[in-house]
Amino acid sequence: MHQFTSEELERAAEEAGMIFPPYVLDQLVAAIDAGKHVILTGPPGTGKTTLAYLAADVARRAMFCTGYLPTTATSEWTTFETIGGLQPTPDGLIYRPGLFVEAIESGRWLVIDELNRSNFDRAFGQLFTVLSGSAVVLPFKRKGQPDPISLVPSGEEPPEKTDVIRVPANWRIIATMNVFDKNLLFDMSYALMRRFAFIEVGTPDDQAYEKLLAGPGEIVTKLLPLRRFQDLGPAVYLDAAKYAARRAKDGPTESRLIYEVFYAYFLPQFEGMEDRRATTLYRTVAQHMDPPEQAEVQRTIGEVLGVELAV
């Protein structure tokens, strides 16, 4: 019998080749057990979305849910996308359930990527009431039903003369939000914020990166010092390592390979850097390059970042 524990979640993460900072998995399991929905915050590339999927899959094996419904929030979201609305059909206007209702009806957890893209209050609407543990009556009827739909949390009394959709006790939302968009947290109403537990998924230490990158593409570990300039998640390094492993088969020099990897995967991450830090960035990567690539990287850093290097 599988259980929803941090040990099971850690095992699933290891099988997926993911490494998370200490305590993150413990916090996630504790928040779910405490009855909270969860928002995972942190820099891009730290595996927040993958962690949400892994948690829902472990929950499925523990019979907390039947799986998960993945979606990505957009600025266009309204209650039509989340709760649902009337849709024209040959038989007339029929209620089409939104993502939240679809997930609740099917017993699946809802995984929302990039929640910060949505207009929170406009998108959540009546769901505020449901997430706070109270029943709500929707202004819609399902086909063949005379009564309006009600969403009723577990343990609550359903409103009279309604078509009841029960919210399972273990039903959860796990959403992700980039820490670079943390100013948008202030756009969230307090009513919404207090319905979620916020858990930071930060970047692991260099040793964890070295473990992840061991293999044909481990030349990328030479670029780990770039993390001093920007809090880069493991995903960009793993992508770069895959490229390096493939490109190495063509026999480029080590200097050329490091230059290509830096230009293709890392340079765009440093947009907005000022001249002095850009000069330090140049020196950090140039030490691993021969003169031809040093000249190339000096030129491209200057052009792409729009800076004057003091070299």
CSV table of N, CA and C in Angstrom, one decimal, residues 221-311:
chain,number,residue,atom,x,y,z
A,221,THR,N,29.9,21.6,-16.3
A,221,THR,CA,30.1,22.0,-14.9
A,221,THR,C,31.1,23.1,-14.8
A,222,LYS,N,32.0,23.3,-15.8
A,222,LYS,CA,32.9,24.4,-15.8
A,222,LYS,C,32.2,25.8,-15.7
A,223,LEU,N,30.9,25.8,-16.1
A,223,LEU,CA,30.1,27.0,-16.1
A,223,LEU,C,29.2,27.1,-14.9
A,224,LEU,N,29.4,26.3,-13.9
A,224,LEU,CA,28.7,26.4,-12.6
A,224,LEU,C,28.9,27.8,-11.9
A,225,PRO,N,30.2,28.4,-12.0
A,225,PRO,CA,30.4,29.7,-11.4
A,225,PRO,C,29.4,30.8,-11.9
A,226,LEU,N,28.8,30.5,-13.1
A,226,LEU,CA,27.8,31.5,-13.6
A,226,LEU,C,26.6,31.7,-12.6
A,227,ARG,N,26.4,30.8,-11.7
A,227,ARG,CA,25.4,30.9,-10.8
A,227,ARG,C,25.6,32.0,-9.8
A,228,ARG,N,26.8,32.5,-9.7
A,228,ARG,CA,27.1,33.7,-8.9
A,228,ARG,C,26.4,35.0,-9.4
A,229,PHE,N,26.2,35.0,-10.7
A,229,PHE,CA,25.6,36.1,-11.4
A,229,PHE,C,24.1,36.1,-11.5
A,230,GLN,N,23.6,34.9,-11.6
A,230,GLN,CA,22.1,34.7,-11.7
A,230,GLN,C,21.8,33.4,-11.1
A,231,ASP,N,20.6,33.3,-10.4
A,231,ASP,CA,20.2,32.1,-9.7
A,231,ASP,C,19.6,31.1,-10.7
A,232,LEU,N,20.5,30.4,-11.4
A,232,LEU,CA,20.1,29.6,-12.5
A,232,LEU,C,19.7,28.2,-12.0
A,233,GLY,N,18.5,27.7,-12.4
A,233,GLY,CA,18.0,26.4,-12.0
A,233,GLY,C,18.7,25.3,-12.8
A,234,PRO,N,18.6,24.1,-12.3
A,234,PRO,CA,19.2,22.9,-13.0
A,234,PRO,C,18.8,22.7,-14.4
A,235,ALA,N,17.6,23.1,-14.8
A,235,ALA,CA,17.1,22.8,-16.1
A,235,ALA,C,18.0,23.3,-17.2
A,236,VAL,N,18.5,24.6,-17.1
A,236,VAL,CA,19.3,25.2,-18.1
A,236,VAL,C,20.6,24.4,-18.2
A,237,TYR,N,21.1,23.9,-17.1
A,237,TYR,CA,22.4,23.1,-17.2
A,237,TYR,C,22.2,21.8,-17.8
A,238,LEU,N,21.0,21.1,-17.5
A,238,LEU,CA,20.7,19.8,-18.0
A,238,LEU,C,20.5,19.9,-19.6
A,239,ASP,N,19.8,21.0,-20.0
A,239,ASP,CA,19.7,21.2,-21.4
A,239,ASP,C,21.0,21.4,-22.1
A,240,ALA,N,21.9,22.2,-21.5
A,240,ALA,CA,23.2,22.5,-22.0
A,240,ALA,C,24.0,21.2,-22.1
A,241,ALA,N,23.9,20.4,-21.0
A,241,ALA,CA,24.7,19.2,-21.0
A,241,ALA,C,24.3,18.2,-22.1
A,242,LYS,N,23.0,18.1,-22.4
A,242,LYS,CA,22.5,17.3,-23.5
A,242,LYS,C,23.1,17.8,-24.8
A,243,TYR,N,23.1,19.1,-25.0
A,243,TYR,CA,23.7,19.6,-26.3
A,243,TYR,C,25.2,19.3,-26.3
A,244,ALA,N,25.9,19.5,-25.2
A,244,ALA,CA,27.4,19.3,-25.2
A,244,ALA,C,27.7,17.9,-25.5
A,245,ALA,N,26.9,16.9,-24.9
A,245,ALA,CA,27.2,15.5,-25.2
A,245,ALA,C,27.0,15.2,-26.7
A,246,ARG,N,26.0,15.8,-27.3
A,246,ARG,CA,25.8,15.5,-28.7
A,246,ARG,C,26.9,16.2,-29.5
A,247,ARG,N,27.2,17.4,-29.2
A,247,ARG,CA,28.1,18.2,-30.0
A,247,ARG,C,29.5,17.7,-29.9
A,248,ALA,N,29.9,17.1,-28.8
A,248,ALA,CA,31.2,16.6,-28.6
A,248,ALA,C,31.5,15.5,-29.6
A,249,LYS,N,30.5,14.8,-30.1
A,249,LYS,CA,30.7,13.7,-31.1
A,249,LYS,C,31.3,14.3,-32.4
A,250,ASP,N,31.1,15.6,-32.6
A,250,ASP,CA,31.6,16.2,-33.9
A,250,ASP,C,33.1,16.6,-33.7
A,251,GLY,N,33.6,16.5,-32.5
A,251,GLY,CA,35.1,16.7,-32.3
A,251,GLY,C,35.5,18.2,-32.2
A,252,PRO,N,34.7,19.1,-31.7
A,252,PRO,CA,35.2,20.5,-31.6
A,252,PRO,C,36.2,20.5,-30.4
A,253,THR,N,37.0,21.6,-30.4
A,253,THR,CA,37.9,21.8,-29.2
A,253,THR,C,37.0,22.0,-28.0
A,254,GLU,N,37.6,21.8,-26.8
A,254,GLU,CA,36.9,22.1,-25.6
A,254,GLU,C,36.5,23.6,-25.5
A,255,SER,N,37.4,24.4,-25.9
A,255,SER,CA,37.2,25.8,-25.9
A,255,SER,C,36.0,26.2,-26.8
A,256,ARG,N,35.9,25.6,-28.0
A,256,ARG,CA,34.8,25.9,-28.9
A,256,ARG,C,33.5,25.4,-28.3
A,257,LEU,N,33.5,24.2,-27.7
A,257,LEU,CA,32.3,23.7,-27.1
A,257,LEU,C,31.8,24.5,-26.0
A,258,ILE,N,32.7,25.0,-25.1
A,258,ILE,CA,32.2,25.8,-24.0
A,258,ILE,C,31.7,27.1,-24.5
A,259,TYR,N,32.3,27.7,-25.5
A,259,TYR,CA,31.7,28.9,-26.1
A,259,TYR,C,30.3,28.7,-26.7
A,260,GLU,N,30.1,27.6,-27.4
A,260,GLU,CA,28.8,27.4,-28.0
A,260,GLU,C,27.8,27.2,-26.9
A,261,VAL,N,28.1,26.4,-25.9
A,261,VAL,CA,27.1,26.2,-24.8
A,261,VAL,C,26.8,27.5,-24.1
A,262,PHE,N,27.8,28.3,-23.8
A,262,PHE,CA,27.6,29.6,-23.1
A,262,PHE,C,26.7,30.5,-24.0
A,263,TYR,N,27.0,30.6,-25.3
A,263,TYR,CA,26.2,31.5,-26.1
A,263,TYR,C,24.8,31.0,-26.3
A,264,ALA,N,24.6,29.7,-26.5
A,264,ALA,CA,23.3,29.1,-26.8
A,264,ALA,C,22.3,29.0,-25.6
A,265,TYR,N,22.9,28.8,-24.4
A,265,TYR,CA,22.0,28.5,-23.2
A,265,TYR,C,22.1,29.5,-22.1
A,266,PHE,N,23.3,30.1,-21.9
A,266,PHE,CA,23.5,31.0,-20.7
A,266,PHE,C,23.5,32.5,-21.0
A,267,LEU,N,24.0,32.9,-22.1
A,267,LEU,CA,24.1,34.3,-22.3
A,267,LEU,C,22.8,35.1,-22.2
A,268,PRO,N,21.7,34.5,-22.8
A,268,PRO,CA,20.4,35.2,-22.7
A,268,PRO,C,19.9,35.4,-21.3
A,269,GLN,N,20.4,34.6,-20.3
A,269,GLN,CA,20.0,34.7,-18.9
A,269,GLN,C,20.5,36.0,-18.2
A,270,PHE,N,21.4,36.7,-18.8
A,270,PHE,CA,22.1,37.8,-18.2
A,270,PHE,C,21.6,39.2,-18.7
A,271,GLU,N,20.5,39.2,-19.4
A,271,GLU,CA,20.0,40.4,-19.9
A,271,GLU,C,19.8,41.5,-18.8
A,272,GLY,N,20.2,42.7,-19.1
A,272,GLY,CA,20.1,43.8,-18.1
A,272,GLY,C,21.3,43.9,-17.2
A,273,MET,N,22.3,43.2,-17.4
A,273,MET,CA,23.5,43.3,-16.6
A,273,MET,C,24.3,44.5,-16.9
A,274,GLU,N,24.8,45.2,-15.9
A,274,GLU,CA,25.6,46.4,-16.1
A,274,GLU,C,27.1,46.1,-16.5
A,275,ASP,N,27.8,47.1,-16.9
A,275,ASP,CA,29.1,46.9,-17.5
A,275,ASP,C,30.1,46.2,-16.6
A,276,ARG,N,30.2,46.6,-15.4
A,276,ARG,CA,31.2,46.0,-14.5
A,276,ARG,C,31.0,44.5,-14.3
A,277,ARG,N,29.7,44.2,-14.0
A,277,ARG,CA,29.4,42.8,-13.8
A,277,ARG,C,29.6,42.0,-15.1
A,278,ALA,N,29.3,42.6,-16.2
A,278,ALA,CA,29.4,41.9,-17.5
A,278,ALA,C,30.9,41.6,-17.7
A,279,THR,N,31.8,42.5,-17.3
A,279,THR,CA,33.2,42.3,-17.5
A,279,THR,C,33.7,41.1,-16.6
A,280,THR,N,33.2,41.0,-15.4
A,280,THR,CA,33.5,39.9,-14.5
A,280,THR,C,32.9,38.6,-15.1
A,281,LEU,N,31.7,38.7,-15.7
A,281,LEU,CA,31.1,37.5,-16.4
A,281,LEU,C,32.1,37.1,-17.5
A,282,TYR,N,32.5,38.0,-18.3
A,282,TYR,CA,33.4,37.7,-19.4
A,282,TYR,C,34.7,36.9,-18.9
A,283,ARG,N,35.3,37.5,-17.9
A,283,ARG,CA,36.5,36.9,-17.3
A,283,ARG,C,36.3,35.5,-16.8
A,284,THR,N,35.1,35.3,-16.2
A,284,THR,CA,34.7,34.0,-15.7
A,284,THR,C,34.6,32.9,-16.7
A,285,VAL,N,34.1,33.2,-17.9
A,285,VAL,CA,34.0,32.2,-19.0
A,285,VAL,C,35.2,32.1,-19.8
A,286,ALA,N,35.9,33.3,-20.0
A,286,ALA,CA,37.0,33.4,-20.9
A,286,ALA,C,38.2,32.5,-20.4
A,287,GLN,N,38.3,32.3,-19.1
A,287,GLN,CA,39.4,31.5,-18.6
A,287,GLN,C,39.4,30.1,-19.1
A,288,HIS,N,38.2,29.6,-19.6
A,288,HIS,CA,38.1,28.3,-20.1
A,288,HIS,C,38.2,28.2,-21.7
A,289,MET,N,38.6,29.3,-22.3
A,289,MET,CA,38.6,29.4,-23.7
A,289,MET,C,40.0,29.8,-24.3
A,290,ASP,N,40.2,29.4,-25.5
A,290,ASP,CA,41.4,29.8,-26.2
A,290,ASP,C,41.2,31.2,-26.9
A,291,PRO,N,42.3,31.8,-27.3
A,291,PRO,CA,42.1,33.2,-27.8
A,291,PRO,C,41.0,33.4,-28.9
A,292,PRO,N,40.8,32.5,-29.9
A,292,PRO,CA,39.8,32.8,-30.8
A,292,PRO,C,38.4,32.9,-30.2
A,293,GLU,N,38.1,32.0,-29.2
A,293,GLU,CA,36.8,32.0,-28.6
A,293,GLU,C,36.7,33.1,-27.6
A,294,GLN,N,37.8,33.5,-27.0
A,294,GLN,CA,37.8,34.6,-26.1
A,294,GLN,C,37.4,35.9,-26.8
A,295,ALA,N,37.9,36.0,-28.0
A,295,ALA,CA,37.5,37.2,-28.8
A,295,ALA,C,36.0,37.1,-29.2
A,296,GLU,N,35.5,35.9,-29.5
A,296,GLU,CA,34.1,35.7,-29.9
A,296,GLU,C,33.2,36.1,-28.7
A,297,VAL,N,33.6,35.6,-27.5
A,297,VAL,CA,32.7,35.8,-26.4
A,297,VAL,C,32.7,37.2,-25.9
A,298,GLN,N,33.9,37.9,-26.1
A,298,GLN,CA,33.9,39.3,-25.8
A,298,GLN,C,33.0,40.1,-26.7
A,299,ARG,N,33.0,39.8,-27.9
A,299,ARG,CA,32.1,40.5,-28.9
A,299,ARG,C,30.7,40.2,-28.6
A,300,THR,N,30.3,38.9,-28.4
A,300,THR,CA,28.9,38.6,-28.2
A,300,THR,C,28.3,39.1,-26.9
A,301,ILE,N,29.1,39.1,-25.9
A,301,ILE,CA,28.6,39.6,-24.6
A,301,ILE,C,28.3,41.1,-24.8
A,302,GLY,N,29.2,41.8,-25.4
A,302,GLY,CA,29.0,43.2,-25.7
A,302,GLY,C,27.8,43.5,-26.5
A,303,GLU,N,27.6,42.7,-27.6
A,303,GLU,CA,26.5,42.9,-28.5
A,303,GLU,C,25.1,42.5,-27.9
A,304,VAL,N,25.1,41.3,-27.3
A,304,VAL,CA,23.8,40.8,-26.8
A,304,VAL,C,23.3,41.5,-25.6
A,305,LEU,N,24.3,41.9,-24.7
A,305,LEU,CA,23.9,42.5,-23.4
A,305,LEU,C,23.9,44.1,-23.5
A,306,GLY,N,24.5,44.5,-24.6
A,306,GLY,CA,24.6,46.0,-24.8
A,306,GLY,C,25.5,46.7,-23.8
A,307,VAL,N,26.6,46.1,-23.6
A,307,VAL,CA,27.5,46.6,-22.5
A,307,VAL,C,28.9,46.9,-23.1
A,308,GLU,N,29.7,47.7,-22.4
A,308,GLU,CA,31.1,48.0,-22.7
A,308,GLU,C,32.0,47.2,-21.7
A,309,LEU,N,32.8,46.3,-22.2
A,309,LEU,CA,33.6,45.5,-21.4
A,309,LEU,C,35.0,46.1,-21.2
A,310,ALA,N,35.4,46.2,-19.9
A,310,ALA,CA,36.7,46.8,-19.6
A,310,ALA,C,37.7,45.6,-19.5
A,311,VAL,N,38.2,45.2,-20.7
A,311,VAL,CA,39.2,44.1,-20.8
A,311,VAL,C,40.3,44.5,-21.6
